[in-house]
Amino acid sequence: MYGLRELQYEEGILCGIMSSNLANGYCAPFGNFIEKYLESGGALIYVYNKTNKKPDKEYFERYWEIDSELYEKKGQLIFLCLEDQLLCNKTVNMEMIEKLYSNKVKALRKSNFKKIIVYMIQDRYCAFKISEEKTYNILSILKRIVNKERVMALVKYIVDDLSERIFINLISLSDYFIIDGHNDLRVYNYSELIKNTLENLFIKQNYEEQNIKELKKVENLKNMGQLFQGIIHDFNNLLSTIIGVSQICMLKSPREGLNEYFNTIYKTSLDGKAILNKVQSYIRGITDNRKGFYNINNIVETSISMAKYRIKSKKIVIKSRLNSDNLVYCNEHEIRQVVLNLLLNSIDSIEEEGVVTVSTYNSGGNTCLRVEDTGVGMDKLTLGRIFEPYFTTKGDKGNGLGLNISKQILEEHDATIKVESKLGNGSKFTITFTQKAGQMLAESNAFYKRNTKVLIIEDSDIIGRELLKYLSILNINGKIEIDKNLILKELLENKYELVICNFNLSNLNPLKISEEIKEKFPDIPFVLLMENSEIINEKYLGTVDFILRRPFTTEELAEIIRKCLKTNKNNEHNEHNICNIS
């Protein structure tokens, strides 16, 4: 029998099943083996340990998927309780045990069963109810019956229930072994079992060492995450100032030509903010991919402004042919990241002198964006691999992720990207957006009003003035109040369209304030102002309508005001209508 790879019935063999309390009780291969054995006319003596009025027949249905009642009626399945039948007055009667086994086997032989298997489990019952010596003797008797009556025995060893000494003694009686829970019934002889065990020990040791390393990495990442939280908070404060000042400069600068630079600063700051948001969301395990309506030409023009720094040392001309006035429903920062990546790749593909042309146009109701260059181009092999992660033609200067990430972004926007290139003839990348956003945007803006009044609950002079500046850009009146009693009085005496309250107030609980305001003014939307790094459980936001996160832009503030006005106008206040604008 040694050398067999799959378990099969064989007379005169005792097979040990190595198992554990940690193992999954369900074992399809072993259940299949028993079922096929019974279907072929074999008989099974099932020896169980605990005293029960009836055996645990659910075991067969649950773990072996066998209809125990069916085979019991046919006389193929016999249950034998070790405690009831084999122990007398808490002592082990060895002669009675051997006689009982022999009688059961002979009775089955008389019923014309040629194949007989005895199945039993060696577990903590044996360890605590019977001495180690008696347990060994009981199994020795079974081994003797197996050889004498030419039957097969399957003994399941629950390794973690047995002491090392009794375990070693018991398995020495087995002719070969199988491992419980494996996807196959591979058979091992004694030496193969030892070899397999040692191999698994080495694997386990290696796994534990790797696991320790991974745990250290996780701990380091956790510490880095906490460090990045603070860094992101500081950078958000810097970006808030840059975004706000650049917007004010664009509105008030009298010098011609400066607005282009201010706009580049503004858009670059927004992209910096978007990148920080991505890092923040990753640390917090949140996916944030909010989209809006954006003019594709504006995205292209800003991307060109950002890419110009790369061509100062080369004789490269960037031409734009913007013939589409369509709006695209997208994440502006992600699409600008895609366009900027294509522009920089085109610039890098031109060695000294050349042209990069960016075009937008409409085609069959779709919006198309094309970036083409007069660079070195690509051969077929390179063309087939450019979207693979880490594939780069730039050597140490590239990481091979730009186009791969760009393709993923476009797929998330239901957009396609097509590449045409020949070695020595430049490259052409064409992006196609299928969304039509103009009508949706027009409906969205119908709710916006210029005569809106906003009550600001804020005890930080810097943040308060920042909010007032943003509101003034939108021609919206705002008033700051911090006294709890005056807040309710102000809302009672004046008509406010919404309330914006900072989450970080020194002496007031903003959530309590929201509850009191909603109790008396349920139709006034309540906006909670939070830092990007702050987290709050949504179950505490029952009286909060929207969340506005710093740093924010004028457009984002206008959007959240529009949402508040829509809620107020339609009288559709919903206390679970939580919307994070960041």
Coordinates of C-alpha atoms in Angstrom, one line a residue:
M1 CA 0.0 0.0 0.0
Y2 CA 2.9 2.3 0.5
G3 CA 3.6 4.6 -2.3
L4 CA -0.1 5.1 -3.2
R5 CA -1.1 8.7 -3.7
E6 CA -4.8 8.4 -3.3
L7 CA -6.8 6.7 -0.6
Q8 CA -8.7 3.5 -1.5
Y9 CA -10.2 0.6 0.4
E10 CA -7.7 -2.2 1.3
E11 CA -8.1 -5.0 3.7
G12 CA -5.9 -5.3 6.8
I13 CA -4.9 -1.6 6.8
L14 CA -5.2 0.9 9.6
C15 CA -5.1 4.5 8.2
G16 CA -4.5 7.5 10.4
I17 CA -6.2 10.7 9.6
M18 CA -4.1 13.6 11.0
S19 CA -6.5 16.4 12.1
S20 CA -6.8 19.3 14.5
N21 CA -9.5 21.3 16.2
L22 CA -8.5 24.2 14.0
A23 CA -9.2 22.2 10.8
N24 CA -12.5 22.7 8.9
G25 CA -14.8 19.7 9.7
Y26 CA -16.0 19.7 6.2
C27 CA -13.8 17.6 3.8
A28 CA -15.4 17.0 0.4
P29 CA -12.8 14.5 -0.8
F30 CA -13.1 12.3 2.3
G31 CA -16.9 12.6 2.2
N32 CA -16.8 11.6 -1.5
F33 CA -14.6 8.6 -0.6
I34 CA -17.0 7.4 2.1
E35 CA -20.1 7.9 -0.1
K36 CA -18.6 6.0 -3.1
Y37 CA -17.5 3.3 -0.7
L38 CA -21.1 2.9 0.7
E39 CA -22.6 3.1 -2.8
S40 CA -20.4 0.2 -3.9
G41 CA -21.9 -2.0 -1.2
G42 CA -19.4 -1.5 1.7
A43 CA -20.3 -1.3 5.4
L44 CA -19.2 1.2 8.0
I45 CA -18.9 0.8 11.8
Y46 CA -18.9 4.3 13.2
V47 CA -17.4 4.4 16.7
Y48 CA -18.3 7.5 18.6
N49 CA -17.2 8.6 22.1
K50 CA -19.9 10.5 24.0
T51 CA -22.9 9.0 25.7
N52 CA -26.0 10.0 23.6
K53 CA -29.5 8.5 23.2
K54 CA -28.7 8.5 19.5
P55 CA -25.5 9.3 17.6
D56 CA -24.8 12.7 16.1
K57 CA -26.1 11.9 12.6
E58 CA -25.9 15.6 11.6
Y59 CA -22.1 15.0 11.3
F60 CA -22.8 12.9 8.1
E61 CA -25.0 15.5 6.5
R62 CA -22.9 18.5 7.5
Y63 CA -19.3 17.2 7.0
W64 CA -19.6 14.2 4.7
E65 CA -22.9 15.1 2.9
I66 CA -24.1 11.5 3.4
D67 CA -27.7 10.4 4.1
S68 CA -27.0 8.4 7.3
E69 CA -30.6 7.2 7.8
L70 CA -30.6 5.7 4.3
Y71 CA -27.5 3.6 4.8
E72 CA -28.6 2.7 8.4
K73 CA -31.8 1.2 7.1
K74 CA -29.9 -0.8 4.5
G75 CA -27.7 -2.2 7.4
Q76 CA -24.5 -0.7 5.9
L77 CA -24.1 1.9 8.7
I78 CA -23.7 0.8 12.4
F79 CA -23.2 3.2 15.3
L80 CA -21.1 2.0 18.2
C81 CA -20.8 4.1 21.4
L82 CA -17.4 3.6 23.0
E83 CA -18.6 4.9 26.5
D84 CA -21.8 2.8 26.6
Q85 CA -20.5 -0.4 25.0
L86 CA -16.8 -0.6 25.7
L87 CA -16.5 0.7 29.3
C88 CA -17.9 -1.1 32.3
N89 CA -18.0 0.7 35.6
K90 CA -15.4 3.2 34.3
T91 CA -12.9 0.4 33.7
V92 CA -11.8 -0.9 30.3
N93 CA -12.7 -4.5 29.6
M94 CA -10.2 -5.5 26.9
E95 CA -11.7 -8.9 26.3
M96 CA -15.2 -7.4 25.9
I97 CA -13.9 -4.8 23.4
E98 CA -12.2 -7.4 21.2
K99 CA -15.2 -9.7 21.3
L100 CA -17.6 -6.8 20.5
Y101 CA -15.5 -5.7 17.5
S102 CA -15.3 -9.3 16.2
N103 CA -19.1 -9.9 16.6
K104 CA -20.0 -6.7 14.7
V105 CA -17.7 -7.7 11.9
K106 CA -18.9 -11.2 11.8
A107 CA -22.6 -10.0 11.7
L108 CA -21.8 -7.9 8.7
R109 CA -20.0 -10.8 7.0
K110 CA -23.2 -12.9 7.5
S111 CA -25.1 -10.1 5.8
N112 CA -22.8 -10.6 2.8
F113 CA -20.8 -7.4 3.3
K114 CA -17.3 -8.1 1.9
K115 CA -15.8 -4.6 2.5
I116 CA -15.9 -3.3 6.1
I117 CA -14.4 -0.1 7.5
V118 CA -14.2 0.8 11.2
Y119 CA -14.1 4.6 11.8
M120 CA -13.2 6.1 15.1
I121 CA -11.8 9.4 16.6
Q122 CA -9.0 9.7 19.1
D123 CA -9.5 13.1 20.8
R124 CA -9.7 14.7 24.3
Y125 CA -12.3 12.1 25.4
C126 CA -9.5 9.5 25.2
A127 CA -7.1 11.8 26.9
F128 CA -9.3 12.5 29.9
K129 CA -11.6 9.4 30.3
I130 CA -9.1 6.7 29.7
S131 CA -5.4 6.4 30.6
E132 CA -2.8 6.6 28.0
E133 CA -1.9 3.0 28.3
K134 CA -5.6 1.9 28.0
T135 CA -6.1 4.1 25.0
Y136 CA -3.1 2.5 23.3
N137 CA -4.4 -0.9 24.2
I138 CA -7.9 -0.2 22.7
L139 CA -6.3 0.9 19.4
S140 CA -4.0 -2.2 19.5
I141 CA -7.1 -4.4 19.7
L142 CA -8.6 -2.6 16.7
K143 CA -5.3 -3.1 14.9
R144 CA -5.5 -6.8 15.7
I145 CA -9.1 -7.1 14.5
V146 CA -8.1 -5.3 11.3
N147 CA -5.4 -7.9 10.6
K148 CA -7.4 -10.9 11.8
E149 CA -10.8 -10.1 10.1
R150 CA -9.3 -8.5 7.0
V151 CA -11.1 -5.2 7.4
M152 CA -9.9 -1.6 7.1
A153 CA -9.8 1.0 9.9
L154 CA -9.8 4.8 9.7
V155 CA -8.7 6.5 12.9
K156 CA -8.9 10.3 13.1
Y157 CA -6.3 11.8 15.5
I158 CA -7.1 15.2 16.9
V159 CA -3.5 16.2 17.4
D160 CA -4.0 19.2 19.7
D161 CA -6.2 17.0 22.1
L162 CA -3.5 14.4 22.7
S163 CA -0.2 14.5 24.6
E164 CA 3.0 14.1 22.6
R165 CA 3.7 10.7 24.2
I166 CA 0.3 9.2 23.5
F167 CA 0.2 10.7 20.0
I168 CA 3.5 9.1 19.1
N169 CA 2.4 5.7 20.5
L170 CA -0.9 5.8 18.7
I171 CA 0.4 6.8 15.2
S172 CA 3.0 4.0 15.4
L173 CA 0.0 1.6 15.0
S174 CA -1.0 3.2 11.7
D175 CA 0.1 1.7 8.3
Y176 CA -0.2 5.0 6.5
F177 CA -1.8 8.5 6.8
I178 CA -3.8 11.2 5.2
I179 CA -4.0 14.8 6.1
D180 CA -7.5 16.1 7.0
G181 CA -8.8 19.1 5.1
H182 CA -6.6 18.7 2.0
N183 CA -8.2 19.0 -1.4
D184 CA -7.1 15.5 -2.1
L185 CA -6.7 12.3 -0.2
R186 CA -2.9 12.0 -0.7
V187 CA -1.5 9.0 1.2
Y188 CA 1.7 9.1 3.2
N189 CA 3.7 6.3 4.8
Y190 CA 5.4 7.0 8.1
S191 CA 8.7 8.4 6.6
E192 CA 6.7 10.5 4.1
L193 CA 4.6 11.9 6.9
I194 CA 7.7 12.9 8.9
K195 CA 9.2 14.5 5.7
N196 CA 5.9 16.3 4.9
T197 CA 5.6 17.5 8.5
L198 CA 9.2 18.9 8.5
E199 CA 8.5 20.6 5.2
N200 CA 5.3 22.2 6.6
L201 CA 7.3 23.3 9.7
F202 CA 9.8 25.1 7.5
I203 CA 7.0 26.7 5.5
K204 CA 5.2 27.7 8.8
Q205 CA 8.4 29.1 10.2
N206 CA 9.1 31.1 7.0
Y207 CA 5.4 32.2 7.0
E208 CA 5.7 33.4 10.6
E209 CA 8.9 35.3 9.8
Q210 CA 7.3 36.9 6.8
N211 CA 4.2 37.7 8.9
I212 CA 6.3 39.4 11.5
K213 CA 7.9 41.5 8.8
E214 CA 4.5 42.3 7.3
L215 CA 3.2 43.3 10.8
K216 CA 6.2 45.6 11.2
K217 CA 5.5 47.1 7.8
V218 CA 1.8 47.6 8.8
E219 CA 2.9 49.3 12.0
N220 CA 5.3 51.5 10.2
L221 CA 2.6 52.4 7.7
K222 CA 0.3 53.2 10.5
N223 CA 2.8 55.5 12.1
M224 CA 3.5 57.0 8.7
G225 CA -0.3 57.5 8.3
Q226 CA -0.5 59.4 11.5
L227 CA 2.5 61.5 10.5
F228 CA 1.0 62.2 7.1
Q229 CA -2.3 63.3 8.8
G230 CA -0.4 66.1 10.5
I231 CA 1.5 67.0 7.4
I232 CA -1.6 67.0 5.2
H233 CA -3.4 69.2 7.8
D234 CA -0.5 71.8 7.6
F235 CA -0.4 71.6 3.8
N236 CA -4.2 72.1 3.6
N237 CA -3.8 75.3 5.6
L238 CA -1.1 76.5 3.2
L239 CA -3.2 75.6 0.1
S240 CA -6.3 77.3 1.6
T241 CA -4.3 80.6 1.6
I242 CA -2.8 80.1 -1.9
I243 CA -6.2 79.2 -3.4
G244 CA -8.0 82.1 -1.7
V245 CA -5.4 84.7 -2.5
S246 CA -5.0 83.6 -6.1
Q247 CA -8.7 83.8 -6.7
I248 CA -8.9 87.3 -5.2
C249 CA -5.9 88.4 -7.3
M250 CA -7.6 87.2 -10.5
L251 CA -10.6 89.3 -9.6
K252 CA -8.8 92.4 -8.5
S253 CA -5.5 92.5 -10.4
P254 CA -5.5 95.5 -12.9
R255 CA -2.3 94.4 -14.7
E256 CA -2.9 92.7 -18.0
G257 CA -1.4 89.3 -18.4
L258 CA -1.1 88.5 -14.7
N259 CA -4.4 86.6 -14.6
E260 CA -2.9 83.8 -16.7
Y261 CA -0.2 83.3 -14.0
F262 CA -2.6 83.6 -11.1
N263 CA -4.9 81.1 -12.8
T264 CA -2.0 78.6 -13.2
I265 CA -1.2 79.1 -9.5
Y266 CA -4.8 78.6 -8.6
K267 CA -5.3 75.4 -10.7
T268 CA -2.0 73.9 -9.6
S269 CA -3.0 74.5 -6.0
L270 CA -6.3 72.8 -6.7
D271 CA -4.5 69.8 -8.1
G272 CA -2.2 69.8 -5.1
K273 CA -5.3 69.7 -2.9
A274 CA -6.7 66.9 -5.0
I275 CA -3.5 64.9 -4.5
L276 CA -3.6 65.5 -0.8
N277 CA -7.2 64.4 -0.8
K278 CA -6.3 61.1 -2.5
V279 CA -3.5 60.4 0.1
Q280 CA -6.0 61.3 2.9
S281 CA -8.7 59.1 1.5
Y282 CA -6.2 56.2 1.0
I283 CA -5.0 56.5 4.7
R284 CA -8.6 56.5 5.8
G285 CA -9.6 53.7 3.5
I286 CA -12.1 55.8 1.6
T287 CA -12.6 56.1 -2.1
D288 CA -13.4 59.6 -3.2
N289 CA -14.0 60.2 -6.9
R290 CA -16.6 63.0 -7.0
K291 CA -17.3 64.4 -10.4
G292 CA -18.7 67.7 -11.8
F293 CA -19.4 69.5 -15.0
Y294 CA -16.3 71.0 -16.6
N295 CA -15.5 72.6 -20.0
I296 CA -13.0 70.4 -21.7
N297 CA -11.2 73.4 -23.3
N298 CA -10.5 74.9 -19.8
I299 CA -8.9 71.7 -18.6
V300 CA -6.7 71.6 -21.7
E301 CA -5.6 75.2 -21.4
T302 CA -4.7 74.8 -17.8
S303 CA -2.7 71.6 -18.6
I304 CA -0.8 73.4 -21.3
S305 CA 0.1 76.2 -18.8
M306 CA 1.4 73.6 -16.4
A307 CA 3.4 71.8 -19.1
K308 CA 5.2 74.8 -20.4
Y309 CA 8.0 74.7 -17.8
R310 CA 9.3 71.4 -19.5
I311 CA 10.0 73.1 -22.9
K312 CA 12.2 76.0 -21.9
S313 CA 15.4 74.2 -22.9
K314 CA 13.9 72.9 -26.2
K315 CA 12.6 74.4 -29.4
I316 CA 9.1 73.0 -29.0
V317 CA 5.8 74.6 -29.9
I318 CA 2.5 73.6 -28.3
K319 CA -0.4 74.3 -30.5
S320 CA -4.0 74.2 -29.5
R321 CA -7.1 73.7 -31.7
L322 CA -10.0 73.8 -29.3
N323 CA -13.1 73.3 -31.4
S324 CA -15.4 71.7 -28.8
D325 CA -17.5 73.8 -26.3
N326 CA -18.9 70.7 -24.6
L327 CA -19.0 70.1 -20.9
V328 CA -17.6 66.8 -19.6
Y329 CA -18.9 65.1 -16.5
C330 CA -15.6 64.2 -14.8
N331 CA -13.2 64.6 -11.9
E332 CA -11.5 67.7 -13.1
H333 CA -8.2 67.1 -11.4
E334 CA -7.9 63.5 -12.6
I335 CA -8.6 64.4 -16.2
R336 CA -6.1 67.2 -16.0
Q337 CA -3.6 64.7 -14.6
V338 CA -4.3 62.5 -17.7
V339 CA -3.9 65.4 -20.2
L340 CA -0.8 66.7 -18.4
N341 CA 0.8 63.3 -18.5
L342 CA 0.2 63.0 -22.3
L343 CA 1.6 66.5 -22.9
L344 CA 4.8 65.7 -20.8
N345 CA 5.2 62.4 -22.6
S346 CA 4.9 64.2 -26.0
I347 CA 7.5 66.8 -24.9
D348 CA 9.9 64.1 -23.7
S349 CA 9.5 62.2 -27.0
I350 CA 10.9 65.3 -29.0
E351 CA 14.6 65.4 -28.8
E352 CA 15.3 69.1 -29.7
E353 CA 12.8 70.6 -32.0
G354 CA 9.1 69.8 -32.8
V355 CA 5.4 70.4 -32.3
V356 CA 2.8 69.2 -29.9
T357 CA -0.8 69.7 -31.0
V358 CA -3.7 69.5 -28.6
S359 CA -7.2 69.3 -30.2
T360 CA -10.7 69.1 -28.9
Y361 CA -13.7 68.4 -31.2
N362 CA -17.1 66.8 -31.3
S363 CA -17.7 63.5 -33.0
G364 CA -21.1 61.7 -33.2
G365 CA -22.3 63.4 -30.0
N366 CA -19.1 62.5 -28.1
T367 CA -16.4 64.8 -26.9
C368 CA -12.9 64.0 -28.2
L369 CA -9.5 65.2 -27.0
R370 CA -6.3 64.5 -29.1
V371 CA -2.7 65.0 -28.2
E372 CA -0.2 64.4 -31.1
D373 CA 3.5 65.1 -31.5
T374 CA 6.3 65.0 -34.0
G375 CA 8.5 63.0 -31.6
V376 CA 10.4 59.8 -32.1
G377 CA 7.3 57.6 -32.2
M378 CA 7.1 53.9 -31.1
D379 CA 7.6 50.5 -32.7
K380 CA 5.0 47.8 -32.5
L381 CA 6.5 46.1 -29.5
T382 CA 6.6 49.3 -27.5
L383 CA 3.1 50.3 -28.7
G384 CA 1.7 47.0 -27.4
R385 CA 3.1 47.5 -23.9
I386 CA 2.8 51.3 -23.1
F387 CA -0.2 50.7 -20.7
E388 CA 1.5 48.0 -18.7
P389 CA 2.5 49.1 -15.2
Y390 CA 6.2 49.8 -14.7
F391 CA 6.9 49.7 -18.4
T392 CA 8.9 52.7 -19.4
T393 CA 11.2 53.9 -22.3
K394 CA 12.7 56.7 -20.2
G395 CA 15.1 54.6 -18.2
D396 CA 15.8 56.0 -14.7
K397 CA 13.8 59.1 -15.5
G398 CA 10.4 57.3 -15.6
N399 CA 8.5 54.9 -13.4
G400 CA 6.2 53.4 -16.0
L401 CA 3.0 54.3 -14.2
G402 CA 1.8 57.4 -15.9
L403 CA -0.1 55.9 -18.8
N404 CA -1.2 52.9 -16.8
I405 CA -2.8 55.3 -14.2
S406 CA -4.2 57.5 -17.0
K407 CA -5.9 54.5 -18.6
Q408 CA -7.4 53.5 -15.2
I409 CA -8.7 57.0 -14.7
L410 CA -10.3 57.1 -18.1
E411 CA -12.0 53.7 -17.6
E412 CA -13.5 55.1 -14.4
H413 CA -14.9 57.9 -16.5
D414 CA -16.3 55.6 -19.1
A415 CA -13.9 57.1 -21.6
T416 CA -11.6 55.4 -24.1
I417 CA -8.1 56.1 -25.2
K418 CA -6.7 55.1 -28.6
V419 CA -3.0 55.3 -29.6
E420 CA -1.5 55.6 -33.1
S421 CA 2.3 55.7 -33.6
K422 CA 5.1 54.7 -35.9
L423 CA 8.8 54.7 -35.2
G424 CA 10.2 58.0 -36.5
N425 CA 6.7 59.5 -37.2
G426 CA 5.5 60.7 -33.8
S427 CA 2.5 59.6 -31.8
K428 CA -1.2 60.4 -31.5
F429 CA -3.4 59.8 -28.4
T430 CA -7.2 60.2 -28.8
I431 CA -9.5 60.3 -25.8
T432 CA -13.3 60.0 -26.3
F433 CA -15.8 61.0 -23.6
T434 CA -19.4 59.8 -24.1
Q435 CA -21.1 62.0 -21.5
K436 CA -23.4 65.0 -22.5
A437 CA -23.4 67.3 -19.5
G438 CA -24.7 70.7 -20.8
Q439 CA -28.4 70.2 -20.0
M440 CA -27.7 68.6 -16.7
L441 CA -25.5 71.5 -15.7
A442 CA -28.2 74.0 -16.8
E443 CA -30.7 72.3 -14.6
S444 CA -28.2 72.2 -11.7
N445 CA -27.5 76.0 -11.9
A446 CA -31.2 76.9 -11.9
F447 CA -31.2 76.7 -8.1
Y448 CA -28.4 79.2 -7.6
K449 CA -29.4 82.6 -6.2
R450 CA -27.3 85.8 -5.6
N451 CA -29.3 87.2 -2.7
T452 CA -28.5 84.4 -0.3
K453 CA -27.7 85.2 3.3
V454 CA -25.5 82.8 5.3
L455 CA -25.0 82.7 9.1
I456 CA -21.4 81.6 10.1
I457 CA -20.8 80.1 13.5
E458 CA -17.0 80.5 13.9
D459 CA -14.7 81.5 16.7
S460 CA -11.5 81.6 14.6
D461 CA -10.9 85.0 13.1
I462 CA -8.8 83.6 10.2
I463 CA -11.3 81.0 9.1
G464 CA -14.2 83.4 9.6
R465 CA -12.6 86.1 7.4
E466 CA -11.7 83.4 4.8
L467 CA -15.4 82.4 4.6
L468 CA -16.6 86.0 4.3
K469 CA -14.1 86.5 1.4
Y470 CA -15.4 83.5 -0.5
L471 CA -19.0 84.6 0.0
S472 CA -18.2 88.1 -1.2
I473 CA -16.8 86.7 -4.4
L474 CA -20.2 85.0 -4.9
N475 CA -22.0 88.3 -4.0
I476 CA -23.5 86.5 -0.9
N477 CA -23.9 88.2 2.4
G478 CA -22.5 86.5 5.4
K479 CA -22.5 87.3 9.2
I480 CA -20.3 85.7 11.9
E481 CA -21.9 84.8 15.3
I482 CA -20.5 82.8 18.1
D483 CA -22.7 83.5 21.1
K484 CA -25.2 80.6 21.5
N485 CA -28.1 82.8 22.6
L486 CA -27.5 85.3 19.8
I487 CA -27.3 82.6 17.2
L488 CA -30.9 81.6 17.8
K489 CA -32.0 85.2 18.1
E490 CA -30.2 86.1 14.8
L491 CA -32.0 83.2 13.0
L492 CA -35.3 84.3 14.5
E493 CA -35.0 88.0 13.5
N494 CA -33.4 87.6 10.1
K495 CA -34.0 85.4 7.1
Y496 CA -31.0 83.1 6.5
E497 CA -30.8 80.6 3.8
L498 CA -28.3 78.3 5.6
V499 CA -25.9 78.0 8.5
I500 CA -22.2 77.1 8.2
C501 CA -20.7 76.0 11.5
N502 CA -17.0 75.0 12.2
F503 CA -16.5 71.6 13.7
N504 CA -13.7 72.9 15.9
L505 CA -15.3 75.5 18.2
S506 CA -13.5 76.3 21.5
N507 CA -16.5 76.6 23.8
L508 CA -19.4 75.1 21.9
N509 CA -20.4 71.7 20.7
P510 CA -21.3 72.1 17.0
L511 CA -23.5 69.0 17.0
K512 CA -25.5 70.2 19.9
I513 CA -25.9 73.6 18.1
S514 CA -27.2 71.8 15.0
E515 CA -29.8 69.9 17.2
E516 CA -31.0 73.2 18.8
I517 CA -31.2 75.0 15.4
K518 CA -33.0 72.1 13.7
E519 CA -35.5 71.9 16.6
K520 CA -36.6 75.5 16.0
F521 CA -35.7 76.0 12.4
P522 CA -36.0 72.6 10.7
D523 CA -36.0 74.0 7.2
I524 CA -32.7 75.8 7.4
P525 CA -29.9 73.6 6.0
F526 CA -27.0 73.1 8.4
V527 CA -23.4 72.8 7.0
L528 CA -20.6 71.5 9.1
L529 CA -17.1 72.8 8.2
M530 CA -14.4 70.3 8.9
E531 CA -10.7 69.8 8.1
N532 CA -9.9 67.2 5.5
S533 CA -8.1 65.0 8.1
E534 CA -11.0 64.9 10.5
I535 CA -13.3 61.9 10.8
I536 CA -16.7 61.6 12.4
N537 CA -19.2 58.7 12.6
E538 CA -22.2 59.4 10.4
K539 CA -24.6 58.3 13.1
Y540 CA -23.8 61.6 14.9
L541 CA -24.8 63.6 11.9
G542 CA -28.6 63.3 12.1
T543 CA -29.1 67.1 12.2
V544 CA -26.3 67.9 9.7
D545 CA -27.3 68.3 6.1
F546 CA -23.9 68.7 4.4
I547 CA -20.2 68.6 5.2
L548 CA -17.8 71.2 3.7
R549 CA -14.1 70.3 4.0
R550 CA -11.2 72.7 4.0
P551 CA -9.4 73.7 1.9
F552 CA -12.3 74.5 -0.5
T553 CA -12.7 76.6 -3.6
T554 CA -15.3 79.2 -4.5
E555 CA -16.8 76.7 -6.9
E556 CA -17.2 74.1 -4.2
L557 CA -18.7 76.6 -1.8
A558 CA -21.1 77.7 -4.5
E559 CA -22.0 74.1 -5.2
I560 CA -22.8 73.3 -1.6
I561 CA -24.9 76.5 -1.3
R562 CA -26.8 75.5 -4.4
K563 CA -27.5 72.1 -2.8
C564 CA -28.7 73.8 0.3
L565 CA -31.0 76.1 -1.7
K566 CA -32.4 73.1 -3.6
T567 CA -33.1 71.3 -0.3
N568 CA -34.8 74.4 1.1
K569 CA -36.7 75.3 -2.0
N570 CA -38.2 71.9 -2.5
N571 CA -38.8 71.5 1.2
E572 CA -37.2 68.1 0.9
H573 CA -35.0 68.2 4.0
N574 CA -33.5 64.8 4.7
E575 CA -31.4 64.4 7.8
H576 CA -29.3 61.7 6.2
N577 CA -28.5 63.8 3.1
I578 CA -24.8 63.9 3.8
C579 CA -22.6 65.3 1.0
N580 CA -18.8 65.8 1.5
I581 CA -17.5 68.6 -0.6
S582 CA -13.7 68.6 -0.6

